[in-house]
Coordinates of C-alpha atoms and ligand atoms in Angstrom, one line a residue:
X10 CA -95.6 20.5 -29.1
X11 CA -97.2 19.5 -32.4
X12 CA -100.4 20.9 -33.9
X13 CA -101.7 17.3 -34.4
X14 CA -101.4 16.7 -30.7
X15 CA -103.2 19.9 -29.9
X16 CA -106.0 19.1 -32.3
X17 CA -106.3 15.5 -30.9
X18 CA -106.6 16.7 -27.3
X19 CA -108.9 19.5 -28.3
X20 CA -111.2 16.9 -29.7
X21 CA -111.0 14.9 -26.5
X22 CA -111.9 17.8 -24.2
X23 CA -115.7 17.5 -24.3
X24 CA -115.8 13.8 -23.2
X25 CA -112.5 13.6 -21.3
X26 CA -114.1 13.7 -17.9
X27 CA -116.4 10.8 -18.7
X28 CA -113.6 8.4 -17.7
X29 CA -113.7 7.7 -13.9
X30 CA -110.1 8.6 -13.3
X31 CA -110.3 11.8 -15.4
X32 CA -113.5 13.4 -14.1
X33 CA -113.3 11.8 -10.6
X34 CA -117.1 11.9 -10.6
X35 CA -117.4 8.9 -8.3
X36 CA -117.0 9.9 -4.7
X37 CA -114.8 6.9 -3.7
X38 CA -112.5 7.5 -6.7
X39 CA -112.2 11.2 -5.9
X40 CA -111.5 10.5 -2.3
X41 CA -108.8 8.0 -3.2
X42 CA -107.0 10.6 -5.4
X43 CA -107.5 13.3 -2.8
X44 CA -106.0 11.2 0.0
X45 CA -103.1 9.9 -2.2
X46 CA -102.0 13.4 -3.2
X47 CA -102.5 14.8 0.3
X48 CA -100.2 12.1 1.6
X49 CA -97.4 13.4 -0.7
X50 CA -97.9 17.2 -0.7
X51 CA -96.9 19.7 2.0
X52 CA -99.6 21.0 4.2
X53 CA -101.7 23.6 2.3
X54 CA -101.2 26.2 1.2
X55 CA -98.4 25.4 -1.1
X56 CA -97.7 26.5 -4.7
X57 CA -98.5 23.7 -7.1
X58 CA -98.0 23.6 -10.8
X59 CA -100.0 21.0 -12.7
X60 CA -98.4 20.4 -16.1
X61 CA -100.6 19.0 -18.9
X62 CA -103.5 19.6 -16.6
X63 CA -106.2 18.6 -19.1
X64 CA -109.6 19.6 -17.8
X65 CA -108.1 20.6 -14.5
X66 CA -109.5 17.8 -12.3
X67 CA -106.4 17.3 -10.2
X68 CA -105.7 21.1 -10.1
X69 CA -109.2 21.7 -8.7
X70 CA -108.9 18.9 -6.2
X71 CA -105.8 20.5 -4.8
X72 CA -107.2 24.0 -4.9
X73 CA -110.2 22.7 -3.0
X74 CA -107.7 21.4 -0.4
X75 CA -106.3 24.9 0.0
X76 CA -103.3 24.9 -2.3
X77 CA -102.5 27.7 -4.7
X78 CA -102.5 26.0 -8.1
X79 CA -101.5 26.9 -11.6
X80 CA -102.4 24.6 -14.5
X81 CA -101.0 24.5 -18.0
X82 CA -102.1 22.5 -21.1
X83 CA -101.4 22.6 -24.8
X84 CA -105.0 22.1 -25.8
X85 CA -107.1 25.3 -25.6
X86 CA -110.3 23.4 -25.3
X87 CA -109.0 21.5 -22.3
X88 CA -108.1 24.8 -20.7
X89 CA -111.6 26.2 -21.5
X90 CA -113.1 23.2 -19.7
X91 CA -110.8 23.6 -16.8
X92 CA -111.7 27.3 -16.4
X93 CA -115.4 26.5 -16.6
X94 CA -115.0 23.9 -13.9
X95 CA -113.1 26.3 -11.7
X96 CA -115.8 28.9 -12.1
X97 CA -118.6 26.4 -11.3
X98 CA -116.7 25.2 -8.2
X99 CA -115.9 28.8 -7.1
X100 CA -112.2 28.0 -7.1
X101 CA -109.4 30.2 -8.2
X102 CA -106.8 28.4 -10.4
X103 CA -104.7 30.1 -13.0
X104 CA -105.1 28.0 -16.2
X105 CA -103.0 28.8 -19.3
X106 CA -102.3 27.3 -22.7
X107 CA -98.7 26.3 -22.9
X108 CA -96.1 23.6 -23.5
X109 CA -95.3 21.3 -20.6
X110 CA -91.9 20.6 -22.2
X111 CA -90.9 24.2 -21.5
X112 CA -93.3 25.8 -19.0
X113 CA -93.0 29.6 -18.9
X114 CA -93.3 29.9 -15.1
X115 CA -90.8 31.8 -13.0
X116 CA -88.0 29.6 -11.8
X117 CA -88.2 28.7 -8.1
X118 CA -91.8 29.7 -7.9
X119 CA -93.4 26.3 -6.9
X120 CA -93.3 23.8 -4.0
X121 CA -94.8 21.0 -6.1
X122 CA -94.7 20.1 -9.7
X123 CA -97.5 17.6 -10.5
X124 CA -97.9 15.8 -13.8
X125 CA -100.3 13.0 -14.6
X126 CA -100.0 11.0 -17.8
X127 CA -98.1 13.5 -19.9
X128 CA -94.3 12.9 -19.3
X129 CA -94.3 9.7 -21.3
X130 CA -95.6 11.5 -24.4
X131 CA -93.0 14.3 -24.4
X132 CA -90.3 14.0 -27.0
X133 CA -87.4 14.5 -24.5
X134 CA -88.7 13.6 -21.0
X135 CA -85.2 14.1 -19.3
X136 CA -84.9 17.7 -20.6
X137 CA -88.5 18.5 -19.5
X138 CA -87.8 17.1 -16.1
X139 CA -84.7 19.3 -15.7
X140 CA -86.9 22.3 -16.5
X141 CA -89.6 21.2 -14.1
X142 CA -87.0 20.8 -11.3
X143 CA -85.9 24.4 -11.9
X144 CA -89.4 25.6 -11.2
X145 CA -89.2 24.2 -7.7
X146 CA -88.0 26.0 -4.5
X147 CA -85.4 24.2 -2.3
X148 CA -87.0 21.1 -0.9
X149 CA -89.7 21.1 -3.6
X150 CA -91.5 17.9 -4.7
X151 CA -92.0 16.3 -8.0
X152 CA -95.0 14.1 -8.4
X153 CA -95.3 12.0 -11.5
X154 CA -98.3 9.8 -12.1
X155 CA -97.5 7.6 -15.0
X156 CA -98.0 4.1 -16.4
X157 CA -97.0 1.5 -18.9
X158 CA -100.4 0.7 -20.4
X159 CA -101.6 -2.5 -22.0
X160 CA -101.2 -0.8 -25.4
X161 CA -97.5 -0.9 -24.8
X162 CA -97.3 2.9 -24.6
X163 CA -96.0 4.7 -21.5
X164 CA -93.1 4.5 -19.1
X165 CA -92.4 1.7 -16.7
X166 CA -92.0 2.6 -13.0
X167 CA -88.3 1.8 -13.3
X168 CA -88.0 4.2 -16.3
X169 CA -89.7 7.0 -14.5
X170 CA -87.7 6.3 -11.3
X171 CA -84.5 6.6 -13.3
X172 CA -85.6 9.8 -14.9
X173 CA -86.7 11.3 -11.6
X174 CA -83.3 10.4 -10.0
X175 CA -81.5 12.6 -12.6
X176 CA -83.1 15.7 -11.0
X177 CA -84.1 14.6 -7.5
X178 CA -83.4 12.6 -4.4
X179 CA -85.4 10.3 -2.1
X180 CA -87.2 8.9 -5.2
X181 CA -90.0 6.6 -4.3
X182 CA -92.4 4.6 -6.4
X183 CA -96.0 4.1 -5.1
X184 CA -97.7 1.4 -7.1
X185 CA -101.4 2.3 -7.9
X186 CA -102.8 -1.1 -8.3
X187 CA -106.1 -0.5 -6.4
X188 CA -109.2 -0.4 -8.7
X189 CA -110.5 2.5 -6.7
X190 CA -108.2 4.9 -8.6
X191 CA -109.3 3.8 -12.0
X192 CA -113.0 2.9 -11.6
X193 CA -112.4 -0.8 -12.3
X194 CA -109.7 -3.5 -12.4
X195 CA -106.5 -2.8 -14.3
X196 CA -104.1 -5.2 -15.9
X197 CA -101.2 -2.9 -16.5
X198 CA -98.6 -0.9 -14.6
X199 CA -99.7 2.3 -12.9
X200 CA -97.9 4.3 -10.3
X201 CA -96.9 7.5 -8.7
X202 CA -93.2 8.5 -8.5
X203 CA -92.3 11.1 -5.9
X204 CA -88.9 12.9 -5.6
X205 CA -87.5 15.7 -3.5
X206 CA -85.7 18.3 -5.6
X207 CA -83.0 20.9 -4.6
Ligands
SAM25 C1 -104.0 11.9 -20.7 S1 -104.3 13.6 -20.6 C2 -104.0 14.0 -18.9 C3 -104.7 15.2 -18.4 C4 -104.5 15.5 -16.9 N1 -103.1 15.5 -16.5 C5 -105.2 14.5 -16.1 O1 -104.5 13.5 -15.6 O2 -106.4 14.5 -15.9 C6 -102.9 14.3 -21.4 C7 -103.0 15.9 -21.4 O3 -101.7 16.3 -21.7 C8 -101.8 17.4 -22.6 N2 -100.5 17.5 -23.2 C9 -99.9 16.6 -24.1 N3 -98.7 17.1 -24.5 C10 -98.5 18.3 -23.9 C11 -97.5 19.3 -23.9 N4 -96.4 19.1 -24.6 N5 -97.7 20.4 -23.1 C12 -98.8 20.6 -22.4 N6 -99.8 19.7 -22.4 C13 -99.7 18.6 -23.1 C14 -103.0 17.1 -23.5 O4 -103.5 18.2 -24.1 C15 -103.9 16.5 -22.4 O5 -104.7 17.4 -21.9

């Protein structure tokens, strides 16, 4: 993890939730994400780890649904925001500052590893994924929300599918083309990749 990246994301923390898909402030957007994740997670309660959790929006959505969630992010200000949001919502989520590339959680302690819009930016995504897979119990699930954005940055669905197949089975790509997830029309590739691990 680089200090530049940490400073960049610290600087984004205050306004991060202003984007519809970040803050999920719009009820229809929030409901779409809730339903999508519920369709891929085990029945609550399960143990979920949210890597690069940002301001904790998805962590809190899942805690609200009854899951036991831990969230980790490299930017201390993102984690501050996440903790404040948890307190305001009366939800218990363990948020810590850390590196998603090498998360210091006990091996085999999670049923789900969730990561939205972070894998693509890691220096060695394949090694990170192998570490994430080791956090999962047998039958655990890997949920990767990624995209190949109009800027040219990101991972194609085929890239992420290939990466997920190195650590898991039953790899599926769910295209996320519906405007409802993003607060407006999109012109680029966005998707969720799910895999079963161990
Ligand atoms: C686009 S935001 C996504 C935040 C959150 N996953 C979401 O979807 O709302 C990217 C986040 O990843 C975090 N991040 C980037 N590299 C990271 C790393 N190596 N370890 C932990 N967090 C990282 C940033 O601090 C930022 O909060």
